[in-house]
Tab-separated table of C-alpha atoms and ligand atoms in Angstrom:
chain	number	residue	atom	x	y	z
A	28	MET	CA	-13.537	-29.350	4.964
A	29	LYS	CA	-11.940	-28.691	1.580
A	30	SER	CA	-8.377	-27.348	1.656
A	31	LEU	CA	-7.662	-24.160	-0.249
A	32	CYS	CA	-4.513	-22.079	-0.359
A	33	LEU	CA	-4.327	-18.331	-0.892
A	34	SER	CA	-1.420	-15.939	-0.675
A	35	GLY	CA	-0.284	-12.646	-2.140
A	36	VAL	CA	2.562	-10.218	-2.647
A	37	GLN	CA	2.433	-6.439	-2.910
A	38	PRO	CA	3.476	-5.183	-6.361
A	39	THR	CA	5.734	-2.477	-4.981
A	40	ASN	CA	9.021	-3.398	-6.669
A	41	PHE	CA	10.760	-6.420	-8.164
A	42	LEU	CA	10.502	-9.419	-5.867
A	43	HIS	CA	13.673	-10.518	-4.110
A	44	VAL	CA	15.270	-13.700	-2.865
A	45	GLY	CA	13.582	-13.195	0.542
A	46	ASN	CA	10.107	-13.175	-1.040
A	47	TYR	CA	11.093	-16.202	-3.072
A	48	ILE	CA	12.454	-18.290	-0.199
A	49	GLY	CA	9.907	-17.150	2.406
A	50	ALA	CA	6.794	-17.320	0.241
A	51	LEU	CA	6.888	-18.187	-3.471
A	52	LYS	CA	8.986	-21.324	-3.196
A	53	GLN	CA	6.358	-22.761	-0.849
A	54	TRP	CA	3.598	-21.811	-3.263
A	55	VAL	CA	5.198	-23.816	-6.056
A	56	GLU	CA	5.246	-26.913	-3.866
A	57	ILE	CA	1.812	-26.511	-2.365
A	58	GLN	CA	0.009	-26.154	-5.698
A	59	HIS	CA	0.413	-29.906	-6.190
A	60	ARG	CA	-1.587	-30.544	-3.016
A	61	PHE	CA	-4.427	-27.992	-2.929
A	62	PRO	CA	-6.334	-25.641	-5.195
A	63	CYS	CA	-4.415	-22.364	-4.990
A	64	TYR	CA	-5.222	-18.685	-5.480
A	65	PHE	CA	-2.263	-16.329	-5.826
A	66	CYS	CA	-3.125	-12.704	-5.654
A	67	ILE	CA	-1.246	-9.538	-6.634
A	68	VAL	CA	-2.368	-7.199	-3.883
A	69	ASP	CA	-2.360	-3.790	-5.551
A	70	LEU	CA	-4.885	-2.343	-3.072
A	71	HIS	CA	-2.379	-3.090	-0.334
A	72	ALA	CA	0.436	-1.546	-2.374
A	73	ILE	CA	-1.289	1.861	-2.423
A	74	THR	CA	-1.275	2.062	1.381
A	75	VAL	CA	2.039	3.795	0.739
A	76	ALA	CA	2.254	6.267	-2.170
A	77	GLN	CA	2.894	4.648	-5.573
A	78	ASP	CA	3.482	6.150	-8.970
A	79	PRO	CA	0.384	5.041	-10.969
A	80	LYS	CA	2.278	4.090	-14.154
A	81	GLN	CA	4.944	2.257	-12.212
A	82	LEU	CA	2.314	0.445	-10.138
A	83	ARG	CA	0.754	-1.063	-13.270
A	84	GLU	CA	4.206	-2.114	-14.461
A	85	ASN	CA	4.873	-3.689	-11.067
A	86	VAL	CA	1.576	-5.585	-11.185
A	87	LEU	CA	2.605	-7.225	-14.465
A	88	ASN	CA	6.160	-7.838	-13.253
A	89	THR	CA	4.778	-9.559	-10.176
A	90	ALA	CA	2.435	-11.716	-12.258
A	91	ALA	CA	5.333	-12.623	-14.572
A	92	THR	CA	7.408	-13.516	-11.517
A	93	TYR	CA	4.727	-15.864	-10.160
A	94	LEU	CA	4.753	-17.761	-13.441
A	95	ALA	CA	8.538	-17.628	-13.837
A	96	VAL	CA	9.190	-19.278	-10.471
A	97	GLY	CA	6.907	-22.157	-11.428
A	98	ILE	CA	3.321	-21.300	-10.546
A	99	ASP	CA	1.406	-23.380	-13.063
A	100	PRO	CA	-1.630	-21.487	-14.362
A	101	LYS	CA	-3.260	-24.786	-15.286
A	102	ARG	CA	-3.371	-25.668	-11.607
A	103	SER	CA	-3.398	-22.319	-9.819
A	104	HIS	CA	-5.326	-19.089	-10.218
A	105	VAL	CA	-3.276	-15.920	-10.527
A	106	PHE	CA	-5.261	-12.698	-10.246
A	107	ILE	CA	-5.155	-9.004	-9.395
A	108	GLN	CA	-6.813	-8.086	-6.094
A	109	SER	CA	-8.415	-4.832	-7.281
A	110	GLU	CA	-10.126	-6.617	-10.196
A	111	VAL	CA	-12.327	-8.556	-7.782
A	112	HIS	CA	-14.201	-5.754	-6.050
A	113	GLU	CA	-15.446	-7.960	-3.235
A	114	HIS	CA	-12.013	-7.693	-1.572
A	115	ALA	CA	-12.546	-3.993	-0.912
A	116	GLU	CA	-16.165	-4.536	0.125
A	117	LEU	CA	-15.377	-7.301	2.598
A	118	GLY	CA	-12.352	-5.333	3.836
A	119	TRP	CA	-14.721	-2.517	4.774
A	120	ILE	CA	-17.131	-4.836	6.545
A	121	LEU	CA	-14.370	-6.556	8.501
A	122	GLY	CA	-12.959	-3.144	9.437
A	123	THR	CA	-16.159	-2.521	11.361
A	124	ILE	CA	-15.478	-5.450	13.687
A	125	THR	CA	-11.715	-4.928	13.973
A	126	ARG	CA	-10.575	-3.014	17.032
A	127	ILE	CA	-8.271	-0.037	16.950
A	128	ALA	CA	-6.180	-1.560	19.743
A	129	GLU	CA	-5.664	-4.703	17.632
A	130	LEU	CA	-4.420	-2.700	14.659
A	131	GLU	CA	-2.173	-0.609	16.876
A	132	ARG	CA	-0.359	-3.766	17.907
A	133	MET	CA	0.679	-4.725	14.357
A	134	THR	CA	4.454	-4.519	14.040
A	135	GLN	CA	4.342	-3.950	10.261
A	136	PHE	CA	2.149	-0.895	10.859
A	137	LYS	CA	4.387	0.388	13.638
A	138	ASP	CA	7.508	-0.011	11.442
A	139	LYS	CA	5.994	1.606	8.384
A	140	ALA	CA	4.354	4.415	10.353
A	141	LYS	CA	7.651	5.217	12.053
A	142	ARG	CA	9.375	5.568	8.694
A	143	ARG	CA	6.818	8.096	7.423
A	144	ALA	CA	5.575	9.692	10.625
A	145	ASP	CA	4.152	12.784	8.879
A	146	ASN	CA	2.194	10.856	6.257
A	147	VAL	CA	0.380	7.832	7.670
A	148	GLY	CA	-2.846	7.139	5.789
A	149	VAL	CA	-5.878	5.437	7.299
A	150	GLY	CA	-5.417	2.637	4.731
A	151	LEU	CA	-2.018	1.737	6.156
A	152	PHE	CA	-3.682	1.336	9.539
A	153	THR	CA	-6.617	-0.802	8.324
A	154	TYR	CA	-4.381	-2.852	5.987
A	155	PRO	CA	-4.840	-6.038	8.101
A	156	ALA	CA	-8.651	-5.922	7.729
A	157	LEU	CA	-8.212	-5.931	3.934
A	158	MET	CA	-5.747	-8.798	4.196
A	159	ALA	CA	-8.276	-10.687	6.322
A	160	ALA	CA	-10.819	-10.091	3.542
A	161	ASP	CA	-8.413	-11.505	0.916
A	162	ILE	CA	-8.095	-14.671	2.948
A	163	LEU	CA	-11.639	-15.153	4.291
A	164	LEU	CA	-13.409	-14.444	0.994
A	165	TYR	CA	-12.247	-17.786	-0.399
A	166	ASP	CA	-12.696	-20.065	2.632
A	167	THR	CA	-8.912	-20.315	2.668
A	168	THR	CA	-7.461	-22.996	4.938
A	169	VAL	CA	-3.727	-22.435	4.301
A	170	VAL	CA	-1.803	-19.159	3.911
A	171	PRO	CA	1.859	-19.707	2.944
A	172	VAL	CA	3.797	-16.566	3.940
A	173	GLY	CA	7.046	-15.391	5.498
A	174	GLU	CA	7.323	-14.998	9.249
A	175	ASP	CA	6.618	-11.254	9.160
A	176	GLN	CA	3.016	-11.993	8.109
A	177	MET	CA	2.294	-14.349	11.002
A	178	GLN	CA	0.763	-11.572	13.092
A	179	HIS	CA	-1.591	-10.567	10.266
A	180	VAL	CA	-2.777	-14.146	9.822
A	181	GLU	CA	-3.349	-14.423	13.588
A	182	LEU	CA	-5.478	-11.283	13.489
A	183	THR	CA	-7.379	-12.715	10.508
A	184	ARG	CA	-8.265	-15.724	12.671
A	185	THR	CA	-9.474	-13.445	15.462
A	186	ILE	CA	-11.621	-11.398	13.062
A	187	ALA	CA	-13.093	-14.557	11.491
A	188	ARG	CA	-14.042	-15.983	14.893
A	189	ARG	CA	-15.588	-12.680	15.955
A	190	PHE	CA	-17.654	-12.479	12.766
A	191	ASN	CA	-18.805	-16.089	13.186
A	192	THR	CA	-19.825	-15.463	16.792
A	193	THR	CA	-21.679	-12.262	15.954
A	194	PHE	CA	-23.379	-13.186	12.675
A	195	GLY	CA	-23.342	-16.989	12.594
A	196	ASP	CA	-20.873	-19.443	11.153
A	197	THR	CA	-19.620	-17.904	7.906
A	198	PHE	CA	-15.852	-18.018	7.634
A	199	VAL	CA	-13.308	-20.832	7.741
A	200	ILE	CA	-10.502	-20.238	10.267
A	201	PRO	CA	-7.272	-20.204	8.200
A	202	GLN	CA	-3.786	-21.258	9.165
A	203	ALA	CA	-0.433	-19.695	8.279
A	204	LEU	CA	2.170	-21.937	6.678
A	205	ILE	CA	5.707	-20.837	7.481
A	206	GLN	CA	9.032	-22.393	6.421
A	207	LYS	CA	11.173	-23.870	9.177
A	208	GLN	CA	14.324	-22.328	7.781
A	209	GLY	CA	14.199	-19.216	5.621
A	210	ALA	CA	10.958	-17.707	6.895
A	211	ARG	CA	12.951	-14.554	7.494
A	212	ILE	CA	15.817	-13.862	5.105
A	213	MET	CA	17.942	-10.997	6.359
A	214	GLY	CA	19.489	-8.086	4.469
A	215	LEU	CA	22.894	-8.763	2.868
A	216	ASP	CA	24.116	-5.370	4.037
A	217	ASP	CA	22.675	-5.726	7.546
A	218	PRO	CA	21.782	-9.132	8.986
A	219	SER	CA	19.819	-7.508	11.829
A	220	VAL	CA	16.987	-6.375	9.493
A	221	LYS	CA	14.930	-8.476	7.068
A	222	MET	CA	15.638	-8.363	3.360
A	223	SER	CA	13.152	-5.819	2.042
A	224	LYS	CA	12.006	-4.327	-1.263
A	225	SER	CA	11.836	-0.933	0.386
A	226	ALA	CA	15.382	-0.996	1.828
A	227	THR	CA	17.270	2.243	1.261
A	228	SER	CA	20.250	0.452	-0.305
A	229	THR	CA	19.965	-1.974	-3.240
A	230	MET	CA	22.826	-3.871	-1.557
A	231	ASN	CA	20.227	-5.110	0.948
A	232	TYR	CA	18.569	-7.564	-1.433
A	233	ILE	CA	19.026	-9.731	-4.497
A	234	ALA	CA	16.156	-9.012	-6.871
A	235	LEU	CA	14.946	-11.895	-9.014
A	236	THR	CA	15.703	-9.597	-11.962
A	237	ASP	CA	19.321	-8.811	-11.025
A	238	ASP	CA	21.904	-9.738	-13.678
A	239	ASP	CA	24.736	-12.171	-12.911
A	240	ASP	CA	27.337	-9.475	-12.244
A	241	THR	CA	25.043	-7.625	-9.853
A	242	ILE	CA	24.238	-10.819	-7.959
A	243	ARG	CA	27.925	-11.636	-7.628
A	244	LYS	CA	28.828	-8.109	-6.549
A	245	LYS	CA	26.101	-7.994	-3.881
A	246	ILE	CA	27.081	-11.356	-2.414
A	247	MET	CA	30.822	-10.621	-2.417
A	248	ARG	CA	30.118	-7.364	-0.559
A	249	ALA	CA	27.703	-8.920	1.931
A	250	VAL	CA	28.416	-8.197	5.576
A	251	THR	CA	29.964	-11.116	7.524
A	252	ASP	CA	30.470	-11.855	11.215
A	253	SER	CA	33.577	-11.666	13.356
A	254	GLY	CA	35.699	-14.832	13.561
A	255	LYS	CA	36.089	-17.078	10.558
A	256	ASP	CA	34.176	-20.287	11.171
A	257	ILE	CA	31.406	-21.083	8.735
A	258	VAL	CA	28.717	-22.421	11.039
A	259	TYR	CA	24.948	-22.060	11.379
A	260	ASP	CA	24.342	-20.043	14.553
A	261	PRO	CA	21.621	-17.379	14.367
A	262	ASP	CA	22.707	-15.705	17.631
A	263	LYS	CA	26.477	-15.575	17.259
A	264	LYS	CA	26.755	-15.702	13.460
A	265	PRO	CA	23.670	-14.016	12.008
A	266	ALA	CA	25.305	-13.004	8.707
A	267	VAL	CA	26.889	-16.388	7.958
A	268	THR	CA	23.683	-18.123	9.062
A	269	ASN	CA	21.755	-16.017	6.559
A	270	LEU	CA	24.180	-16.880	3.734
A	271	LEU	CA	23.985	-20.589	4.595
A	272	THR	CA	20.180	-20.418	4.650
A	273	ILE	CA	20.086	-18.825	1.200
A	274	PHE	CA	22.616	-21.434	-0.022
A	275	HIS	CA	20.413	-24.240	1.316
A	276	HIS	CA	17.352	-22.925	-0.502
A	277	MET	CA	19.176	-22.300	-3.780
A	278	THR	CA	20.643	-25.810	-3.964
A	279	GLY	CA	18.557	-28.089	-1.737
A	280	ARG	CA	21.764	-29.070	0.102
A	281	THR	CA	21.450	-29.437	3.866
A	282	ILE	CA	23.039	-26.898	6.218
A	283	LYS	CA	25.123	-29.719	7.745
A	284	ASP	CA	26.488	-30.669	4.340
A	285	LEU	CA	27.392	-27.029	3.626
A	286	GLU	CA	29.083	-26.618	7.012
A	287	ASN	CA	31.172	-29.705	6.267
A	288	GLU	CA	32.182	-28.480	2.835
A	289	PHE	CA	33.312	-25.100	4.151
A	290	GLU	CA	35.062	-26.321	7.270
A	291	GLY	CA	38.520	-24.720	7.367
A	292	LYS	CA	37.700	-22.459	4.412
A	293	GLY	CA	37.171	-18.691	4.465
A	294	TYR	CA	34.203	-16.375	4.031
A	295	GLY	CA	35.477	-15.522	0.535
A	296	ASP	CA	35.168	-19.179	-0.515
A	297	LEU	CA	31.641	-19.372	0.860
A	298	LYS	CA	30.607	-16.192	-0.955
A	299	LYS	CA	32.087	-17.299	-4.296
A	300	ALA	CA	30.280	-20.626	-4.153
A	301	LEU	CA	27.057	-18.967	-2.996
A	302	ALA	CA	27.208	-16.450	-5.854
A	303	ASP	CA	27.513	-19.348	-8.332
A	304	ALA	CA	24.567	-21.123	-6.714
A	305	VAL	CA	22.318	-18.042	-6.711
A	306	ILE	CA	23.189	-17.221	-10.324
A	307	ALA	CA	22.414	-20.813	-11.372
A	308	HIS	CA	19.009	-20.704	-9.644
A	309	VAL	CA	17.902	-17.098	-10.222
A	310	GLY	CA	19.275	-16.728	-13.781
A	311	PRO	CA	16.586	-18.900	-15.441
A	312	ILE	CA	13.841	-17.206	-13.361
A	313	ARG	CA	15.062	-13.776	-14.502
A	314	ASP	CA	15.085	-14.887	-18.147
A	315	LYS	CA	11.528	-16.243	-17.889
A	316	ILE	CA	10.267	-13.010	-16.304
A	317	ALA	CA	11.716	-11.143	-19.300
A	318	GLU	CA	10.015	-13.562	-21.733
A	319	TYR	CA	6.585	-13.123	-20.128
A	320	ARG	CA	6.999	-9.364	-20.191
A	321	LYS	CA	8.063	-9.337	-23.838
A	322	ASP	CA	4.947	-11.195	-24.968
A	323	PRO	CA	2.135	-10.082	-22.647
A	324	LYS	CA	-0.567	-12.172	-24.371
A	325	GLU	CA	-0.027	-15.207	-22.180
A	326	LEU	CA	0.122	-13.044	-19.045
A	327	MET	CA	-3.182	-11.364	-19.933
A	328	ARG	CA	-4.827	-14.706	-20.577
A	329	VAL	CA	-3.680	-16.032	-17.195
A	330	LEU	CA	-4.840	-12.905	-15.354
A	331	ASP	CA	-8.258	-12.965	-17.083
A	332	ALA	CA	-8.823	-16.616	-16.225
A	333	GLY	CA	-7.574	-16.084	-12.656
A	334	ARG	CA	-9.907	-13.119	-12.157
A	335	ASP	CA	-12.903	-15.099	-13.433
A	336	ALA	CA	-12.167	-18.048	-11.147
A	337	ALA	CA	-11.693	-15.794	-8.113
A	338	GLN	CA	-14.795	-13.769	-8.971
A	339	GLU	CA	-16.953	-16.865	-8.964
A	340	LEU	CA	-16.043	-17.774	-5.374
A	341	ALA	CA	-16.108	-14.143	-4.220
A	342	THR	CA	-19.612	-13.544	-5.610
A	343	THR	CA	-21.041	-16.574	-3.825
A	344	LYS	CA	-19.381	-15.735	-0.505
A	345	MET	CA	-20.375	-12.069	-0.498
A	346	LYS	CA	-24.037	-12.919	-1.069
A	347	ILE	CA	-23.937	-14.854	2.194
A	348	VAL	CA	-21.978	-12.145	4.017
A	349	ARG	CA	-24.383	-9.355	2.953
A	350	GLU	CA	-27.326	-11.432	4.094
A	351	ARG	CA	-25.751	-12.279	7.473
A	352	VAL	CA	-24.863	-8.636	8.135
A	353	GLY	CA	-28.211	-7.356	6.809
A	354	LEU	CA	-26.900	-5.186	3.995
A	355	GLY	CA	-29.051	-4.110	1.040
A	356	ARG	CA	-32.375	-5.797	0.229
A	357	ALA	CA	-33.345	-9.434	0.265
B	404	LIG	P1	5.820	-8.331	0.630
B	404	LIG	O1	7.023	-8.066	-0.182
B	404	LIG	O2	5.826	-7.596	1.937
B	404	LIG	O3	4.527	-8.187	-0.119
B	404	LIG	O4	5.926	-9.863	1.042
B	404	LIG	C1	5.529	-10.915	0.199
B	404	LIG	C2	5.803	-12.244	0.841
B	404	LIG	O5	7.199	-12.450	1.012
B	404	LIG	C3	5.174	-12.389	2.234
B	404	LIG	O6	4.733	-13.727	2.408
B	404	LIG	C4	6.322	-12.112	3.157
B	404	LIG	O7	6.181	-12.726	4.413
B	404	LIG	C5	7.495	-12.704	2.387
B	404	LIG	N1	8.751	-12.025	2.710
B	404	LIG	C6	9.026	-10.703	2.530
B	404	LIG	N2	10.274	-10.418	2.948
B	404	LIG	C7	10.796	-11.584	3.399
B	404	LIG	C8	12.065	-11.956	3.959
B	404	LIG	N3	13.046	-11.052	4.120
B	404	LIG	N4	12.258	-13.250	4.315
B	404	LIG	C9	11.283	-14.177	4.137
B	404	LIG	N5	10.066	-13.893	3.620
B	404	LIG	C10	9.827	-12.621	3.251
B	405	LIG	N1	0.499	-8.406	3.729
B	405	LIG	C1	1.177	-9.310	2.844
B	405	LIG	C2	2.651	-8.876	2.733
B	405	LIG	O1	2.993	-7.752	2.928
B	405	LIG	C3	0.560	-9.351	1.479
B	405	LIG	C4	-0.834	-9.889	1.509
B	405	LIG	C5	-1.987	-9.180	1.314
B	405	LIG	C6	-1.215	-11.245	1.718
B	405	LIG	N2	-3.055	-10.009	1.357
B	405	LIG	C7	-2.631	-11.284	1.617
B	405	LIG	C8	-0.502	-12.418	1.988
B	405	LIG	C9	-3.346	-12.452	1.793
B	405	LIG	C10	-1.231	-13.609	2.172
B	405	LIG	C11	-2.632	-13.625	2.075
B	405	LIG	O2	3.434	-9.679	2.413
């Protein structure tokens, strides 16, 4: 079977260091191994209310971010989900074989529904069926994501198997690809919750567009643990563990090496060095995002080409799906 990688991010705000470490950094590496499709999932974004003008801005910012972190448009296809209509069509079809009880078990749904109890749309509930469509439409074998998406990829596998059993072998069963360390970067202001674009405080995350002073300020104010040892210990030292994990991903240095360097030193020393490391790594990404946004021609060209490449595969696959399900006329 041919390997193919697909992943996506919701264009709901500027991407942060958690998105980068958990997902995008893996994408950059994997594109040298497989054909890759990287999607900007705007249909998923509208499962919670978005300002229409801002949403379009966020779509372009997200595309610029993909390129700025090192997605090479000569190798990989970058496209906007809503521009390939087959995503919505297959999402609907898969929704008909997805069970309510399965969707009710999704922790992302439970979290988001809790936060807006009086305003939960049907789309937020069926979100995983659309995500399954994104993945299955392309015969995806590998889905590089952060740990929080594991449950959605598992459900995608269940839906694919069910479709294959009911209608005949149609979909490839995909696999999630999750980092060993850094699959779940925690909030700087609260190491018990994941770093999130929708956090109430901007102190929770480092956006890839934050300027140097903001990055430094956020890291220097980050919550730390009791005691003063700088050691990797997710249970006893969740905050320090999180800072060490970010440090590791920003520099490529091993956790052991970092623990050795900071032995006998204080949290302040760790934070100062980490701020320098994040600024050195994120600064050039931020500048490239700004360049792509200033001259949108290149971005438009990449998104056109990505859409055309995705459309080709989606058209072929949906012909088969419609026939298997018995939709329309022969
Ligand atoms: P989202 O921002 O929810 O669209 O997530 C985009 C990608 O980033 C997905 O693969 C997520 O699993 C990943 N991601 C989001 N937040 C984090 C985090 N705090 N740590 C690691 N990965 C994350
Ligand atoms: N649900 C994912 C998230 O919140 C985004 C997403 C939508 C996705 N479709 C996808 C990720 C397909 C991987 C593959 O992060």
